[in-house]
Coordinates of C-alpha atoms and ligand atoms in Angstrom, one line a residue:
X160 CA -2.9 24.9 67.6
X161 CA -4.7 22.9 64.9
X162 CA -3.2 22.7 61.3
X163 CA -6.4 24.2 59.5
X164 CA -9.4 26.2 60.6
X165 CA -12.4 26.1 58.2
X166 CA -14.7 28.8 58.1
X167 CA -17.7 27.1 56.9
X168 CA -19.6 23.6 57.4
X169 CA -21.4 22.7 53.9
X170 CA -20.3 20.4 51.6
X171 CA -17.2 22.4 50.6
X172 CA -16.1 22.5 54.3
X173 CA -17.1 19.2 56.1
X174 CA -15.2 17.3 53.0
X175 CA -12.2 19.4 53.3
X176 CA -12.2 18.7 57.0
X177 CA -12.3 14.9 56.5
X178 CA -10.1 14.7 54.0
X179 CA -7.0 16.9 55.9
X180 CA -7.9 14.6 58.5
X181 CA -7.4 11.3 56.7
X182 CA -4.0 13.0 56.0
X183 CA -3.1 13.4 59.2
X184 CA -4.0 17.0 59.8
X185 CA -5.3 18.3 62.9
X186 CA -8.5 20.5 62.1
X187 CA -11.2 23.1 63.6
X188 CA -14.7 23.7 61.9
X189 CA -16.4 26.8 62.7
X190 CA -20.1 27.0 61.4
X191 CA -22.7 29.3 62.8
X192 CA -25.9 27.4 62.4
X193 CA -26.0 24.6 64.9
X194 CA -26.1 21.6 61.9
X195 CA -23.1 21.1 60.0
X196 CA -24.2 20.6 55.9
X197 CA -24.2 23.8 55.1
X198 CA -27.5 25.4 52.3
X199 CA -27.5 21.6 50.4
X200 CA -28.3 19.8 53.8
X201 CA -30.8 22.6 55.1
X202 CA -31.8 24.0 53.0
X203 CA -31.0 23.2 49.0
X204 CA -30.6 19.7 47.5
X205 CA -31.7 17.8 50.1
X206 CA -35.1 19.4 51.7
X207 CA -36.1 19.9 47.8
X208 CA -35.4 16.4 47.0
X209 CA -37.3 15.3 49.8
X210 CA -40.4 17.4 48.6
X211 CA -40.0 16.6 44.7
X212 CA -40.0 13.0 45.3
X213 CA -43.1 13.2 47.9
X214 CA -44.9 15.4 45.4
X215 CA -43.7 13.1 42.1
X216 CA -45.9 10.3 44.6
X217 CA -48.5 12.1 45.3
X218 CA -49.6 13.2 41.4
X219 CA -48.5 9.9 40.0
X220 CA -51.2 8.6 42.4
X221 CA -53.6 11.4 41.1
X222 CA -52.8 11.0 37.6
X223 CA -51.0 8.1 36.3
X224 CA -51.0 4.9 38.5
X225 CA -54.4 4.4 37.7
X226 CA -53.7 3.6 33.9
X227 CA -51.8 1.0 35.2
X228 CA -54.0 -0.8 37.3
X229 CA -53.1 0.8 40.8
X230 CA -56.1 2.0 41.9
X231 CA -56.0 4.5 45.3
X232 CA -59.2 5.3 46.9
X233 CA -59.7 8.6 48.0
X234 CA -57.1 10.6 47.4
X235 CA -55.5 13.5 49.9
X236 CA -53.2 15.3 50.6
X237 CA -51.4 15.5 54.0
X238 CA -48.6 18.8 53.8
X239 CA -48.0 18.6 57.6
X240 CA -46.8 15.0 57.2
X241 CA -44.5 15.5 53.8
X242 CA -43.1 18.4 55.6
X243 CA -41.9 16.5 58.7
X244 CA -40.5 13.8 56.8
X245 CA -38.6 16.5 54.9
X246 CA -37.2 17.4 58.2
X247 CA -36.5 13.9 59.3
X248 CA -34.5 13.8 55.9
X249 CA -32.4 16.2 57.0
X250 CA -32.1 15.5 60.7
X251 CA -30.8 12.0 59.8
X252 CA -28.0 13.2 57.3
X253 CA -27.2 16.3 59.8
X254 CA -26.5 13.7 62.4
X255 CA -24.3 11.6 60.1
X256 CA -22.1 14.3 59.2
X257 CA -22.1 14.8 63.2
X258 CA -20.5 11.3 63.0
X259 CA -18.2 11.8 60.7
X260 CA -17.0 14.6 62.5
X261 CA -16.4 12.9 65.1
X262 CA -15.1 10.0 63.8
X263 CA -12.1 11.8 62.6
X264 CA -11.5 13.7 65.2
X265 CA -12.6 17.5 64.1
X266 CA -12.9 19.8 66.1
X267 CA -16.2 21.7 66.0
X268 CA -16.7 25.2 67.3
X269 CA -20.5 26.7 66.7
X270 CA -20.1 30.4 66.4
X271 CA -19.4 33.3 63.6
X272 CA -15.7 33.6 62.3
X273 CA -13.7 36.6 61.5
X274 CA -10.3 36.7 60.1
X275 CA -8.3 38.9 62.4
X276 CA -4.7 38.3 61.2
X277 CA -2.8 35.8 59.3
X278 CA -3.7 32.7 60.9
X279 CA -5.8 34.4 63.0
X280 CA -9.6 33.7 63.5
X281 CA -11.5 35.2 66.6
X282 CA -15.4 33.5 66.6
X283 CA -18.5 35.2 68.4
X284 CA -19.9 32.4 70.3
X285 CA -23.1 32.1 72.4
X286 CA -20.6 32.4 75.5
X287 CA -18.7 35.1 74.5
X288 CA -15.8 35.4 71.8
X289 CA -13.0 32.3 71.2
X290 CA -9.5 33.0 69.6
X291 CA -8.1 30.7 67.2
X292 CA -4.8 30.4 65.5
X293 CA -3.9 27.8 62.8
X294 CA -1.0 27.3 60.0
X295 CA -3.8 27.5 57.1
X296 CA -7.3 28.8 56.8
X297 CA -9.8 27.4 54.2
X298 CA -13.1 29.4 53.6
X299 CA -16.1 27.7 52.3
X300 CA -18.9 30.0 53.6
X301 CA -21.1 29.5 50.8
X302 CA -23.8 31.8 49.0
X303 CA -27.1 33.1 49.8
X304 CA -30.3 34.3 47.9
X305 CA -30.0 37.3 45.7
X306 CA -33.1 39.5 45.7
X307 CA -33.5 42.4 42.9
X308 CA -34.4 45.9 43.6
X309 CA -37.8 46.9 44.4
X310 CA -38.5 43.0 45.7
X311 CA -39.5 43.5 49.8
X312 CA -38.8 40.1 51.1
X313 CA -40.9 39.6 54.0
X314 CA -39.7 36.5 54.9
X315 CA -43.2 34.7 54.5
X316 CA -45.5 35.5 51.9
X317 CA -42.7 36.9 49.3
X318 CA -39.6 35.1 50.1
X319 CA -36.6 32.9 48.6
X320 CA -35.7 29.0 48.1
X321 CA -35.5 28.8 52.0
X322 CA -39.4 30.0 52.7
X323 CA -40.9 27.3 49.8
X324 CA -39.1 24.6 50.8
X325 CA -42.5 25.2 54.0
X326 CA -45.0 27.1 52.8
X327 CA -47.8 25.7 55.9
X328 CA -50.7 25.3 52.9
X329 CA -50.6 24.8 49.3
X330 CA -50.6 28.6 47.4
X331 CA -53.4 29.3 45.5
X332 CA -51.4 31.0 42.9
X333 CA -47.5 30.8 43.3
X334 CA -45.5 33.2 41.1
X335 CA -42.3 32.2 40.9
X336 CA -39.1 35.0 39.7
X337 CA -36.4 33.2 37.5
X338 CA -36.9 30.5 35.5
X339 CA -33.5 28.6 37.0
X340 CA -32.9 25.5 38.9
X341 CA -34.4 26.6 41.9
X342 CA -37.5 28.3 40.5
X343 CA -38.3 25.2 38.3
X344 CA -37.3 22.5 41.1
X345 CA -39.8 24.3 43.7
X346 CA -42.4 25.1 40.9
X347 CA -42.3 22.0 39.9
X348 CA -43.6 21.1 43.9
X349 CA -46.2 23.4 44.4
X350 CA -47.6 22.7 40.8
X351 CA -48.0 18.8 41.6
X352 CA -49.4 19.7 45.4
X353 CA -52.1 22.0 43.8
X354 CA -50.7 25.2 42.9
X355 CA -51.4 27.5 40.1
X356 CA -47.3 28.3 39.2
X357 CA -46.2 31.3 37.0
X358 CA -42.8 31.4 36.3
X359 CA -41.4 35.1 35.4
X360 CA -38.2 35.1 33.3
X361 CA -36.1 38.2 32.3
X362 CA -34.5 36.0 29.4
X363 CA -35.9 34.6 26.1
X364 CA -35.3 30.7 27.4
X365 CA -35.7 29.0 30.4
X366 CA -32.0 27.5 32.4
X367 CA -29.8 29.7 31.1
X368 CA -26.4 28.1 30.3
X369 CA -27.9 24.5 29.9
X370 CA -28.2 23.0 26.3
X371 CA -30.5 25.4 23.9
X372 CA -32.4 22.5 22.3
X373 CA -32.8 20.6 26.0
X374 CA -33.8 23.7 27.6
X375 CA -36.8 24.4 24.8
X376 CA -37.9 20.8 24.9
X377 CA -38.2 21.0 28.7
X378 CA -40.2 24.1 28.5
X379 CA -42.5 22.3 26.5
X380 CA -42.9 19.3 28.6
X381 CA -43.8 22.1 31.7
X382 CA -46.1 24.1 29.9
X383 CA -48.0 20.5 29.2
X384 CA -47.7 19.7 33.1
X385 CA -49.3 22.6 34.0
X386 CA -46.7 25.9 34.6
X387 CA -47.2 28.9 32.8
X388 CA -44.1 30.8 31.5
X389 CA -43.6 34.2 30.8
X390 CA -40.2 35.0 29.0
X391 CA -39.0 38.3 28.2
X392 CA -40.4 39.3 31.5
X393 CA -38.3 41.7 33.7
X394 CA -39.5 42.1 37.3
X395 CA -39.4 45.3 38.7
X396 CA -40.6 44.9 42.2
X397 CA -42.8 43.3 44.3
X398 CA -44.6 43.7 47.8
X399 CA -47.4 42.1 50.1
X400 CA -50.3 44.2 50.2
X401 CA -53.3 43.4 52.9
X402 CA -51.7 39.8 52.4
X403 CA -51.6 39.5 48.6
X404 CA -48.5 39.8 46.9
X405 CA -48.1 42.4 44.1
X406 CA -45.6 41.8 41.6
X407 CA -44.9 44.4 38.9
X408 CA -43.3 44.2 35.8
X409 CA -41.4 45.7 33.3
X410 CA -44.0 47.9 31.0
X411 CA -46.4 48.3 34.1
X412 CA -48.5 45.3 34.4
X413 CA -49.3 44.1 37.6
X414 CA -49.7 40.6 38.7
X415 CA -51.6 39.3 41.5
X416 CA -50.9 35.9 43.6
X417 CA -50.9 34.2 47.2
X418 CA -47.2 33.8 47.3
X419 CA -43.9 34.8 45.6
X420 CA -40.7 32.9 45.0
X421 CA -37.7 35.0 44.3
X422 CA -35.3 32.4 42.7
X423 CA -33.5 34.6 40.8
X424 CA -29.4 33.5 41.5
X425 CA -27.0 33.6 44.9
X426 CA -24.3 35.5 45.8
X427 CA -21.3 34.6 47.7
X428 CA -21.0 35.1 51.5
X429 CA -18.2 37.2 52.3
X430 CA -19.6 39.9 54.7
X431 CA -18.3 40.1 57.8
X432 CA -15.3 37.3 57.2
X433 CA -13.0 40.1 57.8
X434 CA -11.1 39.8 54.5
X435 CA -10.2 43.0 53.9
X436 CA -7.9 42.5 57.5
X437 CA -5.8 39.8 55.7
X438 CA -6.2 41.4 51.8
X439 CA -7.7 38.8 50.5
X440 CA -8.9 39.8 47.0
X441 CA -12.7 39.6 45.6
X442 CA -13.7 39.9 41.8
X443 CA -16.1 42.3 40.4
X444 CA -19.1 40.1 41.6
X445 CA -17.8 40.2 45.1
X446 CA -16.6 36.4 44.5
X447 CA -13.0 35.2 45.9
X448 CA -10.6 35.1 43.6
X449 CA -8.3 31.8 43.7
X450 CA -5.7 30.4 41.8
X451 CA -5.5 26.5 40.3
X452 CA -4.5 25.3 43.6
X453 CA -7.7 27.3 45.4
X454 CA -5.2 29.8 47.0
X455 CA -6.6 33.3 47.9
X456 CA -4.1 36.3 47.5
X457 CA -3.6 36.2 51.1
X458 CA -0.8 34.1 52.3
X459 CA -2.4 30.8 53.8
X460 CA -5.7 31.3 52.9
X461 CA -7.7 28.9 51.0
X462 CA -11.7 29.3 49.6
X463 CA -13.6 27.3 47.8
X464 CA -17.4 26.2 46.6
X465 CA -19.9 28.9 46.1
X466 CA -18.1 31.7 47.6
X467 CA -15.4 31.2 45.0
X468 CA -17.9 31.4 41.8
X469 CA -18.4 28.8 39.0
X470 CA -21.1 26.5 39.0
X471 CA -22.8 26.7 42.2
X472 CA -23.3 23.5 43.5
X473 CA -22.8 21.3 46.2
X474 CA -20.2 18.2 44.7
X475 CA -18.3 21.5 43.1
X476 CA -17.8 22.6 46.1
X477 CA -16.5 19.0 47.4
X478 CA -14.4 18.4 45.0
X479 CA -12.7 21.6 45.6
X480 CA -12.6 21.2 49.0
X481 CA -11.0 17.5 48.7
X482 CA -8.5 19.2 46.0
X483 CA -7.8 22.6 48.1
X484 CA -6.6 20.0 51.1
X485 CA -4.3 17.9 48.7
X486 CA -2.9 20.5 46.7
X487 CA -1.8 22.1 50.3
X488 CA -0.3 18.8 52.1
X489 CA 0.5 16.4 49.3
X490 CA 1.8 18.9 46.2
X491 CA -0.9 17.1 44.2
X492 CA -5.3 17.5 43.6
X493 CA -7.1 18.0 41.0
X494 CA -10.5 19.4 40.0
X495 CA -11.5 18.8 36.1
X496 CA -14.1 21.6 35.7
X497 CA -15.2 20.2 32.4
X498 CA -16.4 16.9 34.0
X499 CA -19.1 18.3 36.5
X500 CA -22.2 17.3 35.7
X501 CA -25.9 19.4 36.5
X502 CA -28.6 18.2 37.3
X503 CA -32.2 19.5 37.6
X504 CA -34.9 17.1 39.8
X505 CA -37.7 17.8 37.6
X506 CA -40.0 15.3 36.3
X507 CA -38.4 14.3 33.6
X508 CA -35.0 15.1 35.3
X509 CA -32.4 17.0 33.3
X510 CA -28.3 16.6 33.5
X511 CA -25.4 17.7 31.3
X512 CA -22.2 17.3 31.5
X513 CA -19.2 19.4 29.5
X514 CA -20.0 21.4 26.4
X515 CA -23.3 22.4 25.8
X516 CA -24.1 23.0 21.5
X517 CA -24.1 27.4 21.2
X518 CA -20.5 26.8 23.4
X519 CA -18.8 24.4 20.7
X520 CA -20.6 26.3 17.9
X521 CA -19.2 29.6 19.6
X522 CA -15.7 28.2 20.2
X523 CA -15.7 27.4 16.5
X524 CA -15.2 23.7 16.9
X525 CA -16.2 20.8 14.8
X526 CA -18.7 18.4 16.2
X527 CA -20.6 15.4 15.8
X528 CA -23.5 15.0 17.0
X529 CA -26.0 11.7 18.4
X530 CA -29.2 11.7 19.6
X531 CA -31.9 9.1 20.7
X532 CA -34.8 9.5 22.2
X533 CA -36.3 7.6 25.2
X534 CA -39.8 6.5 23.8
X535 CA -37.6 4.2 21.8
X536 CA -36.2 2.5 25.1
X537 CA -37.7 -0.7 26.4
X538 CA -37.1 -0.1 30.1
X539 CA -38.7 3.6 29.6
X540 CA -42.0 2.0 27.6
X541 CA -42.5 -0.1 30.5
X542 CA -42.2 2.3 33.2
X543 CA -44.8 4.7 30.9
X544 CA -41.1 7.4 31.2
X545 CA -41.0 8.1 27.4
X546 CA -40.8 12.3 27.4
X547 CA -37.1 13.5 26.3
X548 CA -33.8 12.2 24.7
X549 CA -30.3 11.9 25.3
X550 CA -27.6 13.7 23.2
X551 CA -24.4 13.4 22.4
X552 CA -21.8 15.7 20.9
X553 CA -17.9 14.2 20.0
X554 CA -15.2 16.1 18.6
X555 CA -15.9 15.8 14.7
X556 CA -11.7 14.9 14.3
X557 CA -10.8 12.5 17.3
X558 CA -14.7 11.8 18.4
X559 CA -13.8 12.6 21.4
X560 CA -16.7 13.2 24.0
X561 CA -17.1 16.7 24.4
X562 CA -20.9 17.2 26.1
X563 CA -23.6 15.0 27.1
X564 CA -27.0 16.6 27.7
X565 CA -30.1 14.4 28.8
X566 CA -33.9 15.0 29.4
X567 CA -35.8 12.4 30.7
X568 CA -36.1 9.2 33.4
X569 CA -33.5 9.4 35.6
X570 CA -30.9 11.1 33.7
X571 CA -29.3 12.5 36.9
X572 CA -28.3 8.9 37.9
X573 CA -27.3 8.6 33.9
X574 CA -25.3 11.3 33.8
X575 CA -22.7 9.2 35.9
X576 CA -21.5 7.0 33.1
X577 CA -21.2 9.9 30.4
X578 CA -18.9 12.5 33.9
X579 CA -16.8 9.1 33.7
X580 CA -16.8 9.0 29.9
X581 CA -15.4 12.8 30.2
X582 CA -13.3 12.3 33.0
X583 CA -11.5 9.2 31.1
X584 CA -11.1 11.4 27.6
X585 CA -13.5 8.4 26.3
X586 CA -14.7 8.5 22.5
X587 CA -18.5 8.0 21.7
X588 CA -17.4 4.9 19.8
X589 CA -16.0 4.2 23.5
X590 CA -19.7 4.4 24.9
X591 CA -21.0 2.6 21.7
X592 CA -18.7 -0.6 22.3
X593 CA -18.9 -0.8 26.1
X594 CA -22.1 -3.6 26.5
X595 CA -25.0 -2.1 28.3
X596 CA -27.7 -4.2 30.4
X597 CA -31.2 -4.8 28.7
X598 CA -33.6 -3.5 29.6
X599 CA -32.0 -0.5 31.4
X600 CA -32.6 3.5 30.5
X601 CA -28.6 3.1 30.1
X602 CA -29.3 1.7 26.8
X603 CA -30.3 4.9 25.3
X604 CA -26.8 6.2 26.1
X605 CA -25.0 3.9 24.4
X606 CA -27.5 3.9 21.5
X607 CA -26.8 7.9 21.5
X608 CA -23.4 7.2 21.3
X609 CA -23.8 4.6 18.2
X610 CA -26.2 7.8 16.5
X611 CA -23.0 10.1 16.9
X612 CA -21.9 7.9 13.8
X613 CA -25.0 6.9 12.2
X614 CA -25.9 3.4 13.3
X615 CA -28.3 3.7 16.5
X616 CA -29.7 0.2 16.2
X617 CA -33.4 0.9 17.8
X618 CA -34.2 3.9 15.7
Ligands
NAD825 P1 -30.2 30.7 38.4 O1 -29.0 31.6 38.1 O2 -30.1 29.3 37.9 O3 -31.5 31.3 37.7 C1 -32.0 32.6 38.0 C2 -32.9 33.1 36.9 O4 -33.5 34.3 37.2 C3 -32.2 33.3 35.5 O5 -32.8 32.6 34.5 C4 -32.3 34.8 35.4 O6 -32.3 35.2 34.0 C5 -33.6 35.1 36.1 N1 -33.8 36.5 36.5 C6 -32.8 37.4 37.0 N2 -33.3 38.6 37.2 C7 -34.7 38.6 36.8 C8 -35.7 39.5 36.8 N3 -35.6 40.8 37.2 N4 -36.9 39.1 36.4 C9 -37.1 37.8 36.0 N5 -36.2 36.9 35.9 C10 -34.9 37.3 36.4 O7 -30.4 30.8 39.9 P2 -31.3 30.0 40.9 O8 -32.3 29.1 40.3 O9 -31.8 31.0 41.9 O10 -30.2 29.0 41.6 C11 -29.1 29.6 42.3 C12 -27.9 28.6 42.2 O11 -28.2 27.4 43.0 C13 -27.6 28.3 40.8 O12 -26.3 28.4 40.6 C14 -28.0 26.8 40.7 O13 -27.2 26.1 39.8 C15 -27.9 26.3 42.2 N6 -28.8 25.2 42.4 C16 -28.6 24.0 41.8 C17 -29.5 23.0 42.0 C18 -29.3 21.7 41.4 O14 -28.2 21.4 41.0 N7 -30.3 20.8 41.3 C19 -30.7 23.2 42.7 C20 -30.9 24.5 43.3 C21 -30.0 25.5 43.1

């Protein structure tokens, strides 16, 4: 009988496994799909990532290597090819998780799990049904694609996150519902491959819950690459007629295009699991409710990640999964949700980390605020990256680093130093005194962080 069964193979599953492994554990993994990775190996992070960095080649060779004296000949396009290496992409890493698996001895069962009993998980297998019985069971089953009412996803021509990460040809006209992560990352795609992209939003901004001022700047920058917006825009159904997609909104209009993206949120995946056997609790929004040591109600049962609510993304979910495992054999984990960053693959790229502005200013707290913006970098004027800024805010009191919110080059891979910052309770005079490289896009982080007090040196 293994120590722990996880239900679940993503990112908030695999890492759990591992890590009650390197603690000695014995451990099953059930996933139904036949690669471990879960949505962000399949299809999320990393099948997008692969296309947004084909697609950022393929229009700066249209548009902008030219300017600087890399001249392509004829230019075209070749989907087929950018969507096998996609899938390469993913075989690769699906294989090294394999390893890993292996490598720590994990047992791996491919089938669908129910909770029968405490401790009791019976899986539906391509050769019939398996019984197993462990001390522990952690859940990390993930989310899928909400829809809204009136929206008939067919699968191909109106479909979710999981249907435009292969569209076979470029859209004509793509319209795109929700103007979130996943409707801006995909957009984003189809945009730079040739699309016409219309992005439908039911709110008055685009990424709700990022900063307000970011969020505005990067609707600007979009509009100016090409993507038309339309806030304040509530979808009330669409359907494919005679192969042309009809999408009708709010106050009757009707609007007309090749293919739809529903990208409009997830929801957790609990169906099925057989929680209501064991009586383990869900919240209003059908999420599982855990404590701070990622405990369900039941009696040795653990969930974490996207099933579990909060920021749905995939190093959440690791963490968790790392902190369910250690908080259950060693007493001790630890998950500081104020130290996550986001990040959205756009070109430029935004990331954030902690507080954003309307949260401090709703909490009441005094603030401090530094910003500097990229076109006054060196390492950004050379690689022609000058669109966006970074910003931080410090407690106005103990300057404390409270939020960090960037829009421009690279500022997922920036993010990093300011998640550390957080993490270590750092001051922005902290950031302002530690010596960055020249040139490097770092730079305008700590110069930020020397603007939080008035004495940016470049500016
Ligand atoms: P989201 O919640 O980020 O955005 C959905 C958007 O749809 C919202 O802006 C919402 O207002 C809008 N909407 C809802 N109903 C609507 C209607 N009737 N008409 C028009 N607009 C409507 O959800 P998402 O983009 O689908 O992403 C799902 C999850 O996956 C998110 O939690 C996201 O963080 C995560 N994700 C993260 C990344 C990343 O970190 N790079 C990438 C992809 C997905």
């Amino acid at each position: 009988m293994p120590d722990l069964i996880i239900i679940g193979g993503g990112p908030g599953g695999y890492v759990a496994a591992i890590r009650a492994a390197q603690l000695k554990k014995s451990v099953t993994i059930i996933e139904k799909e036949p690669m471990l990775g879960g949505t962000c190996l399949r299809v999320g992070c990393i099948p997008s990532k692969a296309l947004l960095e084909s697609s950022h080649m393929y229009e700066m060779a249209q548009h902008t290597m030219a300017a600087r004296g890399v001249v392509v000949g004829k230019l075209s396009l070749d989907l087929a090819t950018m969507l096998q290496h996609k899938e390469s992409v993913v075989r690769t890493l699906g294989g090294g998780i394999d390893g890993l698996m292996k490598k720590n001895k994990i047992t791996r069962v491919l089938g669908t799990a129910t909770i029968t009993a405490p401790g009791k998980v019976s899986v539906e297998t391509k050769d019939g049904k398996q019984e197993l019985q462990a001390e522990q069971i952690l859940i990390a089953t993930g989310s899928t694609p909400a829809s809204l009412p009136g929206i008939e996803i067919d699968g191909d021509r109106i479909g979710t996150s999981t249907e435009a990460l292969c569209y076979p040809e470029v859209p004509k006209h793509l319209i795109v519902i929700g103007a979130g992560v996943i409707g801006l990352e995909l957009g984003t795609v189809w945009r730079r491959l040739g699309a016409k992209v219309t992005v439908l939003e039911y709110l008055d901004r685009i990424l709700p819950g990022m900063d307000n001022e970011i969020a505005a700047e990067a609707k600007k920058i979009f509009e100016k690459q090409g993507i038309e917006f339309r806030l304040g825009c509530k979808v009330t159904g669409a359907k494919v007629v005679k192969k042309e997609c009809q999408v009708s909104i709010d106050g009757g209009e009707l609007l007309k295009a090749d293919r739809v993206l529903v990208a409009v949120g997830r929801k957790p995946n609990t169906q099925g699991l057989g929680l209501e056997n064991v009586g383990v609790q869900l919240d209003k929004r059908g999420f599982i409710v855990v404590d701070k040591h990622l405990r369900t109600s039941a009696a040795g049962i653990l969930a974490v990640g996207d099933v579990i609510g909060g920021a749905m993304l995939a190093h959440k979910a690791e963490e968790e999964g790392v902190a369910a495992v250690e908080y259950l054999y060693t007493g001790y984990g630890h998950v500081n949700y104020d130290a996550i960053p986001g990040v959205v693959y756009t070109e430029p790229e935004i990331a954030n980390v902690g507080a954003s502005e309307e949260t401090l200013i709703q909490q009441g707290r005094k603030y401090r605020k530094g910003s500097f913006p990229f076109m006054a970098n060196g390492r950004a004027r050379a690689s022609g990256t000058i669109e966006g800024k970074v910003k931080i805010l410090a407690d106005a009191e103990t300057d404390r680093v409270l939020g960090v919110h960037i829009i421009g080059p690279h500022a997922g891979e920036l993010i990093a130093e300011c998640t550390a910052a957080i993490e270590f309770g750092a001051s922005s005079e902290d950031i302002a005194r530690t010596c960055h490289a020249h040139p490097t896009l770092a730079e305008t982080v700590k110069e930020a962080a020397l603007a939080v007090d008035g004495r940016a040196l470049h500016m």
